[in-house]
XYZ file of C-alpha atoms in Angstrom:
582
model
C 11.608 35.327 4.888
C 12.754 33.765 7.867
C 15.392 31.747 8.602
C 15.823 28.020 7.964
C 18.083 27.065 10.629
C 15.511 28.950 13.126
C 13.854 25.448 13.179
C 15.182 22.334 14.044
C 15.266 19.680 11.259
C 14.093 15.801 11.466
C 17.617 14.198 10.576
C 16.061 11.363 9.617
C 15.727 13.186 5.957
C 18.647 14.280 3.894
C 19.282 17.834 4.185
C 18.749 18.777 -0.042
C 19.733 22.331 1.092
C 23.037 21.644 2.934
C 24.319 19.256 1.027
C 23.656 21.285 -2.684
C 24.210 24.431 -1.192
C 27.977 24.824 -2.660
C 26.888 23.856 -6.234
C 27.042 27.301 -8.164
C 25.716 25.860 -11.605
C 22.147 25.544 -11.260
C 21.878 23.127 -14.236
C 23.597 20.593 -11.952
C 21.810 22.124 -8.879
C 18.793 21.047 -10.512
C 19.993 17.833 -11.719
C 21.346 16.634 -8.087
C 17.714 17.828 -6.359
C 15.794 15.851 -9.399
C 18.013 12.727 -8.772
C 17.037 13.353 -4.541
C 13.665 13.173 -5.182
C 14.068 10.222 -7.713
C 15.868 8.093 -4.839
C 13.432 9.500 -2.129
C 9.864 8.458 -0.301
C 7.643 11.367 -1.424
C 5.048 10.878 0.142
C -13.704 7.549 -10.385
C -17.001 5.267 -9.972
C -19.616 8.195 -10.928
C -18.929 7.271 -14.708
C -20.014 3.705 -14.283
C -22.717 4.434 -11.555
C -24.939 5.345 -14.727
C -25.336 2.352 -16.004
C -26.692 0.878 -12.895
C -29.417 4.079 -12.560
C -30.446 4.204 -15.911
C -32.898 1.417 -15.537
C -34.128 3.400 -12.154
C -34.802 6.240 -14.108
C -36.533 4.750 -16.780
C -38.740 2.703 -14.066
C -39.774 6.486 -12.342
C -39.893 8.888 -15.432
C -40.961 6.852 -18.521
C -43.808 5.569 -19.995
C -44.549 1.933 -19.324
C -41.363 2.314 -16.936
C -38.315 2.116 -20.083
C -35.598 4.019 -20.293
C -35.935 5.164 -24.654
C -32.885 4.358 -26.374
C -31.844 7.535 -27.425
C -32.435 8.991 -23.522
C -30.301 6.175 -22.552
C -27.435 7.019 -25.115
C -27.518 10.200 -24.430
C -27.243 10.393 -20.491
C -24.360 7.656 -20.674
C -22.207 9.972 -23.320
C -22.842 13.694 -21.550
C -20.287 12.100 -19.122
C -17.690 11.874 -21.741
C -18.421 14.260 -23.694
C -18.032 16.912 -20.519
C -14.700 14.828 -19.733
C -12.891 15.321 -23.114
C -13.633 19.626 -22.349
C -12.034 18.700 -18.680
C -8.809 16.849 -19.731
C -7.956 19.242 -22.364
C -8.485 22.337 -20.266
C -7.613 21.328 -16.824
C -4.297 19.316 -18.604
C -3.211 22.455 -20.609
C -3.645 24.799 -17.775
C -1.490 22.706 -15.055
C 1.361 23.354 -17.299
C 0.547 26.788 -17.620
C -0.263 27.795 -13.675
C 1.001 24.961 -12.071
C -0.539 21.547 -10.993
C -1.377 22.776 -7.294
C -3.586 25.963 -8.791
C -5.797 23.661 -10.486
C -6.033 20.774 -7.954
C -9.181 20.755 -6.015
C -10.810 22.727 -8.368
C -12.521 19.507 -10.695
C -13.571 17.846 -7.164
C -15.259 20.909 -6.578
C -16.726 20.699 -9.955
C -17.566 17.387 -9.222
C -19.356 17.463 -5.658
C -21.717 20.831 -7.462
C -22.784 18.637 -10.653
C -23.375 15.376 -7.850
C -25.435 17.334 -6.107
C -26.984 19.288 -8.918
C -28.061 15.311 -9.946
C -29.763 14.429 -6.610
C -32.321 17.474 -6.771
C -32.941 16.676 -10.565
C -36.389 16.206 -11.280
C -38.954 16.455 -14.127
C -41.143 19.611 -14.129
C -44.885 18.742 -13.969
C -45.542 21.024 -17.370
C -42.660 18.640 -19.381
C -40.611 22.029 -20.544
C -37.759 20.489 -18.394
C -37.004 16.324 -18.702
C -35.205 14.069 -16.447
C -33.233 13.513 -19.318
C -32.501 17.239 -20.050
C -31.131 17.733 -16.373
C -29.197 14.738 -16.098
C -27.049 15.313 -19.744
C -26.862 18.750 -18.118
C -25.485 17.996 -15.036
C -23.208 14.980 -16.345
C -21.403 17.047 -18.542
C -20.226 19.616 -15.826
C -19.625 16.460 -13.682
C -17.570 15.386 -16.736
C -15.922 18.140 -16.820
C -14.470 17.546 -13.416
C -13.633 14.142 -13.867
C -11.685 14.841 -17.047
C -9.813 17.731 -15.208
C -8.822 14.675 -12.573
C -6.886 12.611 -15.309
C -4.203 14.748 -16.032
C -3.630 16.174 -12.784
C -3.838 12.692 -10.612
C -1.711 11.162 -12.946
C 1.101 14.031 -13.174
C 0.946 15.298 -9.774
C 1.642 11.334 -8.824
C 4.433 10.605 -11.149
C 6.016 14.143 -10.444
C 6.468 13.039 -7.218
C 7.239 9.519 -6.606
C 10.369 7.611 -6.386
C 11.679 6.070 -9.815
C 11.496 2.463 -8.610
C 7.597 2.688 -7.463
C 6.508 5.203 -10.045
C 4.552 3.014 -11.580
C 2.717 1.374 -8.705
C 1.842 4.353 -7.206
C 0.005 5.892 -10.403
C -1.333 2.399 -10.853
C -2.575 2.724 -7.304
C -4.245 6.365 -8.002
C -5.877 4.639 -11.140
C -7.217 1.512 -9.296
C -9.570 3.961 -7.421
C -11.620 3.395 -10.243
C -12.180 -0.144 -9.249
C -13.168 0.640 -5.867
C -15.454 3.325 -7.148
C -16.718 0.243 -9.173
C -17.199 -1.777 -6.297
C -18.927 0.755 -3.894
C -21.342 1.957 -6.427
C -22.565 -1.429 -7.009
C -22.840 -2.176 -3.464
C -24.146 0.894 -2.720
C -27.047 -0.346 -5.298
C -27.272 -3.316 -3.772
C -27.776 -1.702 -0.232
C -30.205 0.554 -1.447
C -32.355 -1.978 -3.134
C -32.450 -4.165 -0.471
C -33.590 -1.097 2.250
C -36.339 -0.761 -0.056
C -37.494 -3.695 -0.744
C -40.943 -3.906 1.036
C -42.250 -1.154 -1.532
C -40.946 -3.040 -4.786
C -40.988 -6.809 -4.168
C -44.713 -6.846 -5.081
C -47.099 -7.593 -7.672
C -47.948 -3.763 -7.940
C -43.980 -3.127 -9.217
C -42.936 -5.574 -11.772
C -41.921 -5.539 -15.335
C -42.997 -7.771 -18.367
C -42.081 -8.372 -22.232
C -44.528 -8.070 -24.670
C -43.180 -9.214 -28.030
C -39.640 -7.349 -28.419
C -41.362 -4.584 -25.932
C -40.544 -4.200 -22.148
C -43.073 -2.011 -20.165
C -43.215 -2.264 -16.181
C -46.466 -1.022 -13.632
C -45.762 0.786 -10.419
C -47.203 1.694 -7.771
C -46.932 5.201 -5.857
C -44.452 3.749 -2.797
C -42.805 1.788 -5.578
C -42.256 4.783 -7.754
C -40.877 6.396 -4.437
C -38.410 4.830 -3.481
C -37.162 3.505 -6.696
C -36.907 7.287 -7.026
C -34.715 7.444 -3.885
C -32.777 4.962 -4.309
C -31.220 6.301 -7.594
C -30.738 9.609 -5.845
C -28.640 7.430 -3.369
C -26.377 5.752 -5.569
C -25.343 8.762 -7.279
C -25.205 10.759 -4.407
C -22.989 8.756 -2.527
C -20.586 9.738 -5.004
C -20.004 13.067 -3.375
C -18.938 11.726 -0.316
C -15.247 10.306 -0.971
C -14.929 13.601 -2.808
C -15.347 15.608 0.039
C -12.938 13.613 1.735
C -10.264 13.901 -1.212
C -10.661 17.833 -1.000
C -8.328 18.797 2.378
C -6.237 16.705 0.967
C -5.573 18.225 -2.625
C -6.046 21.754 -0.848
C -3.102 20.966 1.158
C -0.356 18.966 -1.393
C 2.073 21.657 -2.787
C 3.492 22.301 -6.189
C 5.439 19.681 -7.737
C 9.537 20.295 -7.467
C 9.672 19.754 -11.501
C 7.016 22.123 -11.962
C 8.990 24.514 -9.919
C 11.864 24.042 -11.527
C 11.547 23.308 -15.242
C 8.286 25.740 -15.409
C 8.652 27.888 -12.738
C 12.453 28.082 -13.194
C 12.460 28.770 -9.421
C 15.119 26.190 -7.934
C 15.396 27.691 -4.158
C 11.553 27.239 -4.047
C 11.840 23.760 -5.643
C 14.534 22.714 -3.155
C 12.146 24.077 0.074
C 9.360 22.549 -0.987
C 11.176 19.200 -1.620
C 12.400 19.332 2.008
C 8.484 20.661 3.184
C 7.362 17.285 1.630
C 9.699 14.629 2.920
C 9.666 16.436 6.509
C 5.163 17.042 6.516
C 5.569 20.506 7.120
C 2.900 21.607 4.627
C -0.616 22.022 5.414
C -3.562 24.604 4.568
C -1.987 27.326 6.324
C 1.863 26.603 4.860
C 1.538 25.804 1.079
C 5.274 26.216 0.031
C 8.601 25.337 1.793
C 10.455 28.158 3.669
C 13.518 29.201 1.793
C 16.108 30.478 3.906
C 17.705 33.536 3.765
C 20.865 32.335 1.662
C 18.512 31.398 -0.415
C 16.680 34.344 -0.922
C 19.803 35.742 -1.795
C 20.560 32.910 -4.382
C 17.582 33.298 -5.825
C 17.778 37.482 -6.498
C 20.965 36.616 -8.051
C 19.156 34.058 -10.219
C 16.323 36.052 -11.078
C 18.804 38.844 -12.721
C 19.751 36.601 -15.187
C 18.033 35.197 -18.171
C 15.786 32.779 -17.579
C 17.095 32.672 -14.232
C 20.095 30.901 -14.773
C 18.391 27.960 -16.186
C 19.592 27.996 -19.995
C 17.429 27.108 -22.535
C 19.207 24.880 -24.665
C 19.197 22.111 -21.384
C 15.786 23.141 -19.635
C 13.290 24.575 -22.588
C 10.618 27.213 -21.990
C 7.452 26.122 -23.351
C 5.625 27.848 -25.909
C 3.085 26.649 -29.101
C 6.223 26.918 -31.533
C 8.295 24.930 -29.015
C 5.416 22.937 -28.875
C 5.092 21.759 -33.016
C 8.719 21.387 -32.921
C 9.034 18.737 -30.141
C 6.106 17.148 -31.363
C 6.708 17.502 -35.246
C 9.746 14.877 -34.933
C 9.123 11.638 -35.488
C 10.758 10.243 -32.715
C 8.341 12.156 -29.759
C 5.388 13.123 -32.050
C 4.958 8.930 -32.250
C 4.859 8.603 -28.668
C 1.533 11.190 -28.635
C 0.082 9.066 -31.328
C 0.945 5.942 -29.561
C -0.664 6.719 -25.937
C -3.904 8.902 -27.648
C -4.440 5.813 -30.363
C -4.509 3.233 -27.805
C -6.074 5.160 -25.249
C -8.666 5.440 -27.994
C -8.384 1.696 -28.457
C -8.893 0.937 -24.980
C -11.918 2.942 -24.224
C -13.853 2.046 -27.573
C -14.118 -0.997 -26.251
C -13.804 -0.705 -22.404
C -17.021 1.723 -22.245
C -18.700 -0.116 -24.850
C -18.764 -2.966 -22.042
C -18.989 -1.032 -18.965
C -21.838 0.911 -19.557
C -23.919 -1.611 -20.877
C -22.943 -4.404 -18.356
C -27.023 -5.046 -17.665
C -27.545 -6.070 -21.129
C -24.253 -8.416 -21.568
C -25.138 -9.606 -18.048
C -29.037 -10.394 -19.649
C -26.410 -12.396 -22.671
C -24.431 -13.961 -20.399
C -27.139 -16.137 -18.499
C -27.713 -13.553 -15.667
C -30.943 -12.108 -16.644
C -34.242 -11.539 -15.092
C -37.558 -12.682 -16.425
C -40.672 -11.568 -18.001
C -43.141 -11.031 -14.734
C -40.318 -10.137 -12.168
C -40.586 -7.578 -9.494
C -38.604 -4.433 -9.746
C -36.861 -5.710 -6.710
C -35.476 -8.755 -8.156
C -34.143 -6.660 -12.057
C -32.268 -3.918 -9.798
C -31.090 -6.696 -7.180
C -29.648 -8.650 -10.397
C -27.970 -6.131 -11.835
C -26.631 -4.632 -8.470
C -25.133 -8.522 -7.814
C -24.135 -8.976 -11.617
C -21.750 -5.661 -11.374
C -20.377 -6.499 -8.031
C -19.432 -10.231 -9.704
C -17.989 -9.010 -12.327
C -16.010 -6.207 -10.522
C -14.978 -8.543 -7.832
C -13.857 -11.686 -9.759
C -11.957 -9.769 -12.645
C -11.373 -6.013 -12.460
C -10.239 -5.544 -8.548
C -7.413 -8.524 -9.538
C -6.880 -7.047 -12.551
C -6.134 -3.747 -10.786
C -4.180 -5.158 -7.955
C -1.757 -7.040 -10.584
C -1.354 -4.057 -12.060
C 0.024 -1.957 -9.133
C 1.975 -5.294 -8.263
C 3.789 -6.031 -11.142
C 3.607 -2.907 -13.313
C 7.493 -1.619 -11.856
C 8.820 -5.130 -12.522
C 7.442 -6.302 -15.862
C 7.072 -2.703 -17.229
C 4.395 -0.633 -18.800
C 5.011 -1.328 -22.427
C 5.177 -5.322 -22.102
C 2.005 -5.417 -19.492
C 0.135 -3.144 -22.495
C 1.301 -5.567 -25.223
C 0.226 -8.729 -23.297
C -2.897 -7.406 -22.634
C -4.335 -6.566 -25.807
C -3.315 -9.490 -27.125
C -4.858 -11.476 -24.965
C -7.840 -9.092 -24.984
C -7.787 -9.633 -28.607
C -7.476 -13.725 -28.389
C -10.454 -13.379 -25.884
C -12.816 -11.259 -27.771
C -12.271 -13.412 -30.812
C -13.135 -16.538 -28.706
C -16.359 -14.899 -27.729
C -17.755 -13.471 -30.625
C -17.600 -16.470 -33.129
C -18.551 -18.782 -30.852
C -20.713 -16.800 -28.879
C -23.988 -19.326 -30.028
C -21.919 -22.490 -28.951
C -20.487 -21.195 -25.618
C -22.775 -21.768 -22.597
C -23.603 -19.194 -20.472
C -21.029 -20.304 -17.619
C -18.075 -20.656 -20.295
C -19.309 -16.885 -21.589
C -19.376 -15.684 -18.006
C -15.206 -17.003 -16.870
C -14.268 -15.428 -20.570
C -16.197 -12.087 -19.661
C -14.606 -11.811 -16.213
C -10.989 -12.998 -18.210
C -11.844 -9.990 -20.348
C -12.366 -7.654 -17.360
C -9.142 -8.899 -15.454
C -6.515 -8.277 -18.493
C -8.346 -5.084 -19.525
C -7.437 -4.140 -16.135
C -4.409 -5.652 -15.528
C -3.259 -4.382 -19.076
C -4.091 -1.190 -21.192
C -6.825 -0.067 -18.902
C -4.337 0.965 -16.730
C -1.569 1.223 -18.372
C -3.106 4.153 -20.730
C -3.366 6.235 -17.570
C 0.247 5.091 -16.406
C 2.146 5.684 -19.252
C 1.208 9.609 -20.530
C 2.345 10.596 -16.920
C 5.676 9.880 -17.071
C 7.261 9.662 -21.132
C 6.717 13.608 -21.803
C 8.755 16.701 -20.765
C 7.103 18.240 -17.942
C 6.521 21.502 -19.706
C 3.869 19.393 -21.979
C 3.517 16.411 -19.603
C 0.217 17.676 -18.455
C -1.540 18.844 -21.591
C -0.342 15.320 -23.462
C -2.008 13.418 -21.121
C -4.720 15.095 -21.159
C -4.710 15.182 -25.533
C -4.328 11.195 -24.946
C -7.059 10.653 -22.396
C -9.325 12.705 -24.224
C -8.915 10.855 -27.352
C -9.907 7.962 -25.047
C -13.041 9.877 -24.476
C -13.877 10.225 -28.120
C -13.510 6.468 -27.991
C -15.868 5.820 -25.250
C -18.695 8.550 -26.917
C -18.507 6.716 -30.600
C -18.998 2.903 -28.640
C -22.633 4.112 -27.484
C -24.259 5.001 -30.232
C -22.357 2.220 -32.253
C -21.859 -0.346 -29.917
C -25.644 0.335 -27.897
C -27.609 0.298 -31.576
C -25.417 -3.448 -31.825
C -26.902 -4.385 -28.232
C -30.379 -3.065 -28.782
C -30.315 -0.777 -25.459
C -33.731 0.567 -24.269
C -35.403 -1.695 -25.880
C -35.555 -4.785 -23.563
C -32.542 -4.315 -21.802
C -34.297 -5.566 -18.360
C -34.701 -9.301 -19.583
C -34.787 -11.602 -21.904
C -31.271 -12.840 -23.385
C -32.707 -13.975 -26.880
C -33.221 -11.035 -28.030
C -30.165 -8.869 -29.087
C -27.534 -12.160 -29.000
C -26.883 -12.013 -32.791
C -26.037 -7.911 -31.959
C -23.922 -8.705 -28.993
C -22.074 -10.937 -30.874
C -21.309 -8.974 -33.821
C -20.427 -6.042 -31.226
C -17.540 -8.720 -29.552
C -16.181 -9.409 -32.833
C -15.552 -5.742 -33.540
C -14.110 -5.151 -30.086
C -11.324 -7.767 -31.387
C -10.735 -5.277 -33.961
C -9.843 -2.407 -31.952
C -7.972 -4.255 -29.064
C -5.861 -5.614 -32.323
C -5.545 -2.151 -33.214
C -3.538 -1.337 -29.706
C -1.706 -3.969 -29.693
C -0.175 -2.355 -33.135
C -0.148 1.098 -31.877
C 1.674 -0.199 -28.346
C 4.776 -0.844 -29.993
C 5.701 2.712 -30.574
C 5.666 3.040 -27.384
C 8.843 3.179 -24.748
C 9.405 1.394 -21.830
C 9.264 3.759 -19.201
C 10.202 1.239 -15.973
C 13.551 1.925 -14.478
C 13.825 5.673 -16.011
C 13.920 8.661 -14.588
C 10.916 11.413 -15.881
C 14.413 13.344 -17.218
C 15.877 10.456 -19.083
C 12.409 9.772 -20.657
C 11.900 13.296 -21.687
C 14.997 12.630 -23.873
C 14.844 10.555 -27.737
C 14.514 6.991 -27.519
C 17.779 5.079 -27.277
C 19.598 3.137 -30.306
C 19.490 0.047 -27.571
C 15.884 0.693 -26.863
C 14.817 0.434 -30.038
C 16.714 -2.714 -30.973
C 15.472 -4.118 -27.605
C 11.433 -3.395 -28.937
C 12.125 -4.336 -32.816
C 13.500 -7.911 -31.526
C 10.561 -8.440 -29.943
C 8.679 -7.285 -32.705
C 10.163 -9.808 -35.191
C 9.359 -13.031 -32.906
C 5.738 -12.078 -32.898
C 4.365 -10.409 -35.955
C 5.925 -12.641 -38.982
C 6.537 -10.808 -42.347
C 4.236 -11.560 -45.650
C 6.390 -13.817 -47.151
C 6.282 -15.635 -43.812
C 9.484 -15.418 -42.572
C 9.953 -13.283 -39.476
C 11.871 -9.956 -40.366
C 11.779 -6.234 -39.277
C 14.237 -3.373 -40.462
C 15.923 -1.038 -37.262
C 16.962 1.954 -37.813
C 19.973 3.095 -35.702
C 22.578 5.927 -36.091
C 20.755 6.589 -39.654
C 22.089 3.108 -40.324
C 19.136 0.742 -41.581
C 19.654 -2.923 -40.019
C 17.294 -5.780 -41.489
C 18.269 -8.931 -39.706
């Protein structure tokens, strides 16, 4: 290896090198280069784009131009069901390779399936469907996506500062309300170049009883035909961007050292980073020749000097026994359970925002050109993604490293909850511009609540030998979530059916389905509070049990909301084996 002081250094960074350098113990070596990086500036729309082309492929592949309910169901949950195999995978293998081996590899996963979705199409002999290719192709492109959780999350926390930690997973997260945004204007873009060949009396759509059928002409069929191939395709191209860019980030220092047990490479990389030395051709920091010869001293002893009492090595029976105590197993069941919560209800919206939309007074009528449905729902989405869920998203990168995680998650399902019950018994009574402000209410504080903080809060309150693979367990039991809502929540809503127009129809459905989406955001509001309050903490300190102070901190709170049976507000604390009931 060549030498370090070969090169001149920026001085405008702290030299972690030099100034640890005399430090023999590498427990404290490690300790002083994790506090560095603490006090240092280190430097997903394709899931919701469905629901937009769903209609589009009903209008070019169906009979009578609708999308069947079960073709509809099943198209929306392949994504999922390919994410929960990508978040478990990608999530355990990060911890076991390393977060840099496995970055890049779920965009390219994701740019093949995109792709692999634009050249769908039906065979003329009907042994291959539209429907067929596109669950196909949406689970691999699942796959990706789920492999993205984990590793965006992680790789983010791993590396920021302790005061913007939040924020800046927060900020990773809120891509997926500009994916949101673009996809629907992308839609709207799209039906607007085309609108010559489907503003017409040849391409429109009418009810018949409780059925919805639509005619079509050849140039309608066309570019109705192109313009789904646009919206999803379009998807590939911030991907493709992304790509150099996780190519070219290196291994996170407390991967390095707590899993690679490496801490010479740890502290080059940490000074690679902070100077922007690393690129395609230079993965890993250069370690200097006193380094080298720290680190063959190192590597003759066991587990190269780091001992395992204060830095574990990770195995399945290390594994069950840091999860089989109470006190850390409940934080697993806390972020997976409300994860769960979250997405139940989140994707039992999201992906069936044309037929709330129809509820809400934005419908189209019987007799309107295909034109004027795909413009409505392209404008609907954008409304509803502009008024509530950017805000939402931007409060949440705002405010998330000054209120904290646990109190913005709180907050927001109970106001989620309050809002939902609002909604769905008095859904009859409500006029359509009251239901409207509550849904985009609903879409701000599911953003700028658990939405986000679900994704925020697995990233950081694990060890980082498991931090990976829990987030991953937790955002694929947010997956489950989202798969049971379609069938459940889409048989509530009456999807396929006349999903185009018409907001009689399925009201008495949509209003049962609102009422049970109170349930669940009731649910995570209960399951939040075994939660910890990660703001202000290193990733060290929250890798450690939960404090006696935290826990009387959390069962105050605790006592002034949720009253006992007898009425009177009490709670029992635990601390130092010592049972407290105020």
């Amino acid at each position: 290896m060549g030498n370090s002081n070969s090169r001149p250094r920026n001085t405008a960074f702290r030299d972690l090198i030099k100034e640890y350098e005399h430090v023999e113990d590498p427990i404290e070596q490690r300790r002083l280069v994790l506090n560095a990086i603490d006090k240092s500036t280190l430097g997903w729309a394709q899931i919701f784009a469905i629901s937009l082309v769903t209609d589009m492929l009903g209008y070019c592949y169906f009979p009578g131009g609708v999308i069947p309910q079960k073709s509809n169901i099943s198209i929306k949950v392949a994504t999922s069901v390919g994410t929960i195999i990508g978040q478990i995978a990608f999530g355990a293998l990060a911890d076991v390779v390393g977060r840099k081996r496995m970055y890049g590899y779920e965009l390219l996963i994701i740019i093949m399936s995109t792709l692999g979705q634009c050249l769908s199409a039906t065979a003329t002999t009907s042994t291959v469907t539209i429907t067929g290719l596109m669950i196909f192709w949406r689970v691999i492109m699942g796959i990706g996506i789920g492999g993205d959780y984990p590793l965006s999350s992680v790789i983010a926390s791993e590396f920021a500062t302790t005061k913007w930690r939040g924020a800046m997973i927060g900020a990773v997260f809120s891509m997926q309300g500009v994916g949101q945004f673009l996809v629907s204007l992308v839609s709207l873009i799209a039906t607007k170049a085309f609108r010559t060949a489907i503003d017409n009396q040849y391409n429109t759509c009418s009810l018949n009883g409780d059925v919805a059928s639509c005619i079509s002409d050849p140039r309608g069929l066309a570019a109705v035909d192109r313009m789904w191939r646009i919206i999803v395709g379009v998807g590939a191209v911030p991907a493709i961007i992304a790509l150099y860019y996780r190519l070219t980030i290196p291994e996170t220092p407390r991967y390095t050292l707590d899993i690679g047990r490496d801490l010479e490479q740890a502290f080059a990389d940490a000074m690679a980073w902070t100077e922007d030395t690393i690129g395609l051709a230079n993965s890993h920091g250069l370690v200097s020749d006193e380094g080298e010869l720290r680190r063959k001293h190192l590597n003759r002893q066991a587990d190269r000097g780091l001992d395992r009492g204060n830095i574990p090595v990770s195995s399945w029976k290390d594994f069950w026994q840091y999860y089989g105590r109470w006190q850390t197993g409940k934080i697993l069941i806390a972020t997976a359970g409300s994860w769960f919560m979250v997405d139940i209800v989140y994707y039992g919206i999201n992906l069936n925002n044309p037929v709330l939309l129809a509820n809400l007074g934005h419908t189209s009528a019987s007799g309107d050109t295909a034109y004027r449905i795909f413009y409505n729902d392209a404008v609907g989405n954008l409304i509803l993604v502009c008024a509530g869920a950017i805000p939402g998203y931007i409060c949440s990168v705002l405010l998330v490293d000054k209120l904290g995680r646990k109190a913005i998650q709180i907050g927001g399902f109970a106001i989620l909850t309050f809002l939902f019950l609002i909604l769905g018994f008095d859904f009859n009574h409500i006029g359509n511009a009251g239901k409207l402000t509550l849904y985009v209410l609903i879409q701000f504080f599911f953003n700028f609540g658990p939405n986000a903080t679900t994704f925020i809060i697995p990233g950081e309150c694990f060890p980082t030998r498991y931090r990976s693979t829990s987030h991953g367990i937790s955002a694929a039991f947010g997956k489950i979530g989202a798969i049971i809502s379609q069938p459940v929540f889409g048989a509530m809503f009456l999807v396929g059916s006349n999903d185009l127009f018409d907001a009689s129809f399925d009201t008495d459905g949509v209003a049962r389905a609102v009422k049970f989406f109170a349930l669940f955001t009731f649910l995570g509001f209960l399951l939040s509070f075994l939660l910890r309050e990660t703001k202000g903490k290193t990733l060290e300190e929250l890798a450690e049990p939960e404090s006696a102070e935290e826990k009387a901190h959390w069962a105050g709170l605790r006592r002034r909301i949720l009253p006992s049976r007898s009425g009177k507000q009490s709670v029992s604390v635990e601390l130092n084996n010592v049972t407290v009931t105020p």
